CSV table of C-alpha atoms in Angstrom, one decimal:
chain,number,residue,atom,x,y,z
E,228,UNK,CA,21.9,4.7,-20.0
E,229,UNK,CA,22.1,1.2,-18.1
E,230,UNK,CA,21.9,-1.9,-20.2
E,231,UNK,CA,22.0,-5.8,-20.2
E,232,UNK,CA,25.0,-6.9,-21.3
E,233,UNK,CA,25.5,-10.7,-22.4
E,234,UNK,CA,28.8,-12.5,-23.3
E,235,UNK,CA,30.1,-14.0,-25.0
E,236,UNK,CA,28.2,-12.1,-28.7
E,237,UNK,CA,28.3,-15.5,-30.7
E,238,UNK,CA,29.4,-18.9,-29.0
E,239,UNK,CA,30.2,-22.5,-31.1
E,240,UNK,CA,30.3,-25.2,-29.3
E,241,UNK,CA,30.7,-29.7,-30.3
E,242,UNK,CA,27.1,-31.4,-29.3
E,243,UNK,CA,27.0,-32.8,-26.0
E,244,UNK,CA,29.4,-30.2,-24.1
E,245,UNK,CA,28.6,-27.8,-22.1
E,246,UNK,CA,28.2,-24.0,-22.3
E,247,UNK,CA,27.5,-21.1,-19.8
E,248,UNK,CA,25.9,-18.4,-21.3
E,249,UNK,CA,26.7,-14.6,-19.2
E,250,UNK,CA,24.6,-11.7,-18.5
E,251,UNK,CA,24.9,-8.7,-16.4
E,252,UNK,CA,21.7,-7.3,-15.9
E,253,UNK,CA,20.6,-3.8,-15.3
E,254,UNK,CA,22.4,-3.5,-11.5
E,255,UNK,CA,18.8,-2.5,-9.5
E,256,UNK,CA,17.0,-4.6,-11.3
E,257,UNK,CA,15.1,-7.8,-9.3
E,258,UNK,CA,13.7,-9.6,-12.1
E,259,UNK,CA,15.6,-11.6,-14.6
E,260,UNK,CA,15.0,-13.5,-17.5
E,261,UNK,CA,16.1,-16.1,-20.3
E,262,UNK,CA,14.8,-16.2,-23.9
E,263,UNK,CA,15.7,-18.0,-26.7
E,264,UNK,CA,15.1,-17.7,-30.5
E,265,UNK,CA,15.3,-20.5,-32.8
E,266,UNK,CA,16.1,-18.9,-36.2
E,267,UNK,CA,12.9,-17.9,-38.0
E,268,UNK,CA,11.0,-18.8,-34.9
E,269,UNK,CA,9.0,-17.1,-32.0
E,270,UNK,CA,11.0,-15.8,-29.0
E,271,UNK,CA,10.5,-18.7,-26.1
E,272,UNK,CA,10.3,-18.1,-22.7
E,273,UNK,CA,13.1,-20.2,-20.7
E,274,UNK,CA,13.4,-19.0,-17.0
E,275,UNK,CA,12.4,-16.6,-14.7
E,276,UNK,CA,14.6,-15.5,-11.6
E,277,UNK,CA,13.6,-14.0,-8.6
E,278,UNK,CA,15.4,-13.8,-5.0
E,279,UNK,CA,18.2,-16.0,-5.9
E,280,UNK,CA,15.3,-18.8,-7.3
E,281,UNK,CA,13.8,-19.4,-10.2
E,282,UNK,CA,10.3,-18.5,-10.2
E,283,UNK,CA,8.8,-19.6,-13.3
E,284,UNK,CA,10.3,-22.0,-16.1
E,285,UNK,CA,8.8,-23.4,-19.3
E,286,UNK,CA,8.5,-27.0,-20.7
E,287,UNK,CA,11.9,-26.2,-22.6
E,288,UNK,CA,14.1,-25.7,-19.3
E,289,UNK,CA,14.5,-29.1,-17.9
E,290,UNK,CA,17.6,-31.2,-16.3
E,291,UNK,CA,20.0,-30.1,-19.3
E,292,UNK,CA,19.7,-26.1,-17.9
E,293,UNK,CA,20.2,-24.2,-15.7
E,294,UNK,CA,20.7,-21.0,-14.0
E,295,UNK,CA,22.7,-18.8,-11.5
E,296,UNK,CA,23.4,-15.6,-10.3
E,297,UNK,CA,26.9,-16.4,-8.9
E,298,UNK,CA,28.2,-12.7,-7.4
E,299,UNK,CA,25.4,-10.5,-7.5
E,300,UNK,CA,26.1,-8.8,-10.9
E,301,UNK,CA,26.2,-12.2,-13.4
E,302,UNK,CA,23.3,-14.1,-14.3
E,303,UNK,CA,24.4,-17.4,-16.1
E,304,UNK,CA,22.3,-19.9,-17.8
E,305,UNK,CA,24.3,-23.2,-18.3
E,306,UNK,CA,23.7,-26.0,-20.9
E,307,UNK,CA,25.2,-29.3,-19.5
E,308,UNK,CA,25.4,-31.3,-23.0
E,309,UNK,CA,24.5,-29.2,-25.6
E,310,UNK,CA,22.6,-30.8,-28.7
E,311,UNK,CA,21.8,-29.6,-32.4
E,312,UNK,CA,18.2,-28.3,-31.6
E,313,UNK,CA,19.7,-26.0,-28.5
E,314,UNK,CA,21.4,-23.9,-31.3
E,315,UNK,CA,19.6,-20.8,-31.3
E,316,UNK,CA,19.6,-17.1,-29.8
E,317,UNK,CA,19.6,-16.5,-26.3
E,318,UNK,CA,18.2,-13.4,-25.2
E,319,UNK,CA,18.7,-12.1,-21.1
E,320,UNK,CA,16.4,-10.0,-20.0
E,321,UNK,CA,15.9,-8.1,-16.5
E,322,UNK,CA,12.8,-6.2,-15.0
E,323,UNK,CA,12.8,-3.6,-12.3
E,324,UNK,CA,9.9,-5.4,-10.9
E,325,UNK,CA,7.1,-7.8,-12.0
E,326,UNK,CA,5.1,-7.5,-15.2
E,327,UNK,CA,7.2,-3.9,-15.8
E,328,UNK,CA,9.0,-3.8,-19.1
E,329,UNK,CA,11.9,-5.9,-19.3
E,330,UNK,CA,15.2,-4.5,-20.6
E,331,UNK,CA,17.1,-7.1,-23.0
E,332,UNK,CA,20.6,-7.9,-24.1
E,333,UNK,CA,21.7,-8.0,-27.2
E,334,UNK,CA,21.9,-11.8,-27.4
E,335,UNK,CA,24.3,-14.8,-27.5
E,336,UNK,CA,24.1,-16.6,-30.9
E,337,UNK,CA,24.5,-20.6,-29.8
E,338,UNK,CA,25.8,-22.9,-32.3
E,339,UNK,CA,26.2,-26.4,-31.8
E,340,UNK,CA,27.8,-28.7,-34.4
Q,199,UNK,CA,-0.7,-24.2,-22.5
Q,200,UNK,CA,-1.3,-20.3,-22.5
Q,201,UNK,CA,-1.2,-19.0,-26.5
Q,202,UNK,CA,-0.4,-15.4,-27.6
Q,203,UNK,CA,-1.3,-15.0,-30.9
Q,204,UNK,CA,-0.7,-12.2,-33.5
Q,205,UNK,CA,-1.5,-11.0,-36.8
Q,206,UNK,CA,-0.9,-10.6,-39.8
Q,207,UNK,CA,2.3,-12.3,-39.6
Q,208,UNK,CA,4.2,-9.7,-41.9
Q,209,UNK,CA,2.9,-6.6,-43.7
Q,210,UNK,CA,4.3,-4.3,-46.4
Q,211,UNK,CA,3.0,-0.3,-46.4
Q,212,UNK,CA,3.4,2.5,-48.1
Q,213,UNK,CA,5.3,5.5,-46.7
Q,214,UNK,CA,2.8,7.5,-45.2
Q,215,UNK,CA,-0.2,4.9,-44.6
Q,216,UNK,CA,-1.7,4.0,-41.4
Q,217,UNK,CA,-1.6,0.3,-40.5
Q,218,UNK,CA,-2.2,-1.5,-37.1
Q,219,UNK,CA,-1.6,-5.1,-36.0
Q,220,UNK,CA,-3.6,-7.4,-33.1
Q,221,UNK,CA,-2.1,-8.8,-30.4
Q,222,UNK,CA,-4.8,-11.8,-29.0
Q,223,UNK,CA,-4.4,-13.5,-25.5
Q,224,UNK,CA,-5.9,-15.4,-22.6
Q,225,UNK,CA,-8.7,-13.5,-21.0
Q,226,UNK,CA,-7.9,-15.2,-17.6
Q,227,UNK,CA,-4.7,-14.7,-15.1
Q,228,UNK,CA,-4.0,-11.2,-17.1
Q,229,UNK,CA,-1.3,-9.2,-14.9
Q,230,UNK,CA,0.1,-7.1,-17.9
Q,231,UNK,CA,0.5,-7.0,-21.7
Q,232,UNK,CA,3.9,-5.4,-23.1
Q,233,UNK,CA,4.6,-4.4,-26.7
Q,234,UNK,CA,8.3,-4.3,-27.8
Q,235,UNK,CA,9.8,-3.3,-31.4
Q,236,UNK,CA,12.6,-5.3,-32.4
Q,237,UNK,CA,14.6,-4.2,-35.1
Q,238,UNK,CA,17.3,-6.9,-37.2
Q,239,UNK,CA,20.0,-7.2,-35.5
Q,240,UNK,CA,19.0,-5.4,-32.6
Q,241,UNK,CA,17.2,-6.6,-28.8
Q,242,UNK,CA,13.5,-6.0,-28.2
Q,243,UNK,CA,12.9,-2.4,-27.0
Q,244,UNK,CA,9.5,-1.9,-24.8
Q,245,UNK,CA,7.3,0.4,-26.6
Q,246,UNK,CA,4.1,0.2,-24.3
Q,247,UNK,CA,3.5,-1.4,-20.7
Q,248,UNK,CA,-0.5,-2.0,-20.3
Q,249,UNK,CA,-2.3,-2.8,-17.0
Q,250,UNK,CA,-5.4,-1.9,-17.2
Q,251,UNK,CA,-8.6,-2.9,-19.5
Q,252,UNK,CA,-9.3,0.3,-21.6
Q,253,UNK,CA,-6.2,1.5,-21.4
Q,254,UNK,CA,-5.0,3.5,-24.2
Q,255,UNK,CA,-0.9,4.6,-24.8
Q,256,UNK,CA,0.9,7.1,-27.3
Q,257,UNK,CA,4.3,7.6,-28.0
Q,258,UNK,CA,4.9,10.0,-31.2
Q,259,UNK,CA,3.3,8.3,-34.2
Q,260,UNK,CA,2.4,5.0,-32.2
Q,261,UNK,CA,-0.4,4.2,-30.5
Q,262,UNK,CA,-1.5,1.2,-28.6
Q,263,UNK,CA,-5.1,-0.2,-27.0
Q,264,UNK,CA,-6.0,-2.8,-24.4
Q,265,UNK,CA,-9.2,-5.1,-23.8
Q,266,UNK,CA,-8.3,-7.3,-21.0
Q,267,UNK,CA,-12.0,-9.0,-21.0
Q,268,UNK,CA,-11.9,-10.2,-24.9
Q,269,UNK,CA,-7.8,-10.6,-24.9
Q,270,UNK,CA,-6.8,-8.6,-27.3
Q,271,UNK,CA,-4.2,-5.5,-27.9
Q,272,UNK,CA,-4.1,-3.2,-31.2
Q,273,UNK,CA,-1.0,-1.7,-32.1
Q,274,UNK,CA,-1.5,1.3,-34.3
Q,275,UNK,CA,0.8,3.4,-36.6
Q,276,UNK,CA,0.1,6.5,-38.2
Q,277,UNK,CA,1.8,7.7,-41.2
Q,278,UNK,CA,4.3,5.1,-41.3
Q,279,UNK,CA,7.4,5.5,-42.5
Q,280,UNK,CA,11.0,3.3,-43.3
Q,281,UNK,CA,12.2,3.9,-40.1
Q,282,UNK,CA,9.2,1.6,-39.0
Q,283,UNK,CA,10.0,-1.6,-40.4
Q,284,UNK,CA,10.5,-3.4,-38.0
Q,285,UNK,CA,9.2,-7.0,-36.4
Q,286,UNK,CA,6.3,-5.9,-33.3
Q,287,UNK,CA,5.8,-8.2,-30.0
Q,288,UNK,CA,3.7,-8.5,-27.8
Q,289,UNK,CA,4.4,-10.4,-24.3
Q,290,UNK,CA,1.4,-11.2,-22.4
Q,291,UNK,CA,2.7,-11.3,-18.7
Q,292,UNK,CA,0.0,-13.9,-16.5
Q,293,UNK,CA,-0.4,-13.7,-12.6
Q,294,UNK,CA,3.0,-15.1,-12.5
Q,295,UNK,CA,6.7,-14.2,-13.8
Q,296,UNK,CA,6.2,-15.7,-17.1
Q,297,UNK,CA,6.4,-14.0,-19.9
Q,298,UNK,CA,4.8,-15.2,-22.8
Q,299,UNK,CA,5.6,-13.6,-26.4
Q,300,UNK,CA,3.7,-13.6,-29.6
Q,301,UNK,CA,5.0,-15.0,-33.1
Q,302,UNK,CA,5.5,-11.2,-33.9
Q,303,UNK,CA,4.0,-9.0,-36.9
Q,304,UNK,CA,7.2,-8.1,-39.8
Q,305,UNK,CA,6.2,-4.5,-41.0
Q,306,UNK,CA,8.1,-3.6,-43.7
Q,307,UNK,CA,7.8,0.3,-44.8
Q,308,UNK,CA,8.3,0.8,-48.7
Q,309,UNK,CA,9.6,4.2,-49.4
């Protein structure tokens, strides 16, 4: 059965460097996604991608991120200078078309000290 | 700022009772509403993908309903069991790509 695959599983990281976060979503698969979970909090919405652009982003993706889908297969979200409150879970996520459920990986734990 | 809220925040059952959880958002810009079951340690699985006001979807013990004009969703189990426990979400998708995700309803099943 395809999956979403995300690398690396847990990722620690000094505050104020930066870290690229990798996904391969499901290979026909259009629509992708970034989530993130702060622990005991609600999943957030981060980014949506669509047609090699990013369709949709929320209040918590500005300058500091950003996304790519370098080759085709890998969908990358980068943090340029990582700080205390980005440490969280980061969830990729990829749709076979708009509003249709979206399939996710099983997360990159961030930890920035 | 479009909210999705959901309650109860966490329940405990009985192995064997019925329980259901709400799922309340805008009623405006509605494109589709998802639930997904996410177990520890595990990524959110879709359980339901709903469209249309009215609509009602089954899988197995699980049951889900959709009122698009009042914003809301009910997520209903039958006979629950451990296997369950689990935390539900629902995403309310608007006229655009975002995705916006409830805080999530933490059933726990006691056997």
């Amino acid at each position: 059965e395809p999956e979403v695959t995300q690398t690396p599983s847990h990722q620690v990281t000094q505050m104020g460097q930066e870290v690229i976060l990798r996904c391969v979503p499901i290979s026909n698969h259009l629509y992708f996604y970034w989530y993130r979970q702060i622990l005991g909090q609600k999943v957030e919405f981060l980014v949506s991608f669509y047609n090699n652009e990013i369709s949709e982003k929320s209040e918590i993706f500005d300058d500091q991120f950003s996304v790519e889908r370098p080759d085709g297969s890998n969908f990358t979200l980068k943090i340029r200078s990582t700080k205390l409150e980005d440490s969280a879970m980061y969830f990729c996520a990829s749709s076979g078309d708009m509003g249709t459920e979206a399939f996710f990986g099983q997360g990159t734990r961030l930890t920035v000290v | 700022i479009l909210n999705v809220e959901q309650s109860p925040q966490s329940l405990h059952v009985q192995e064997g009772d019925s329980t259901n959880f709400t799922c309340s958002f805008p009623s405006s810009n509605f494109y589709a509403l998802h639930w997904y079951r996410w177990e520890t340690a595990k990524s959110p699985e879709a359980l339901f993908v709903m469209t249309l006001n009215g609509d009602e979807k089954k899988k197995g013990r699980i049951s889900a309903t959709l009122n698009t004009k009042e914003g809301y969703s009910y997520l209903y189990i039958k006979g629950s069991q451990p296997e369950d426990s689990a935390t539900y979400l629902c995403a309310f998708i608007a006229g655009t790509y975002k995705y916006i995700f409830g805080t999530g309803t933490r059933l726990k099943v006691l056997a």
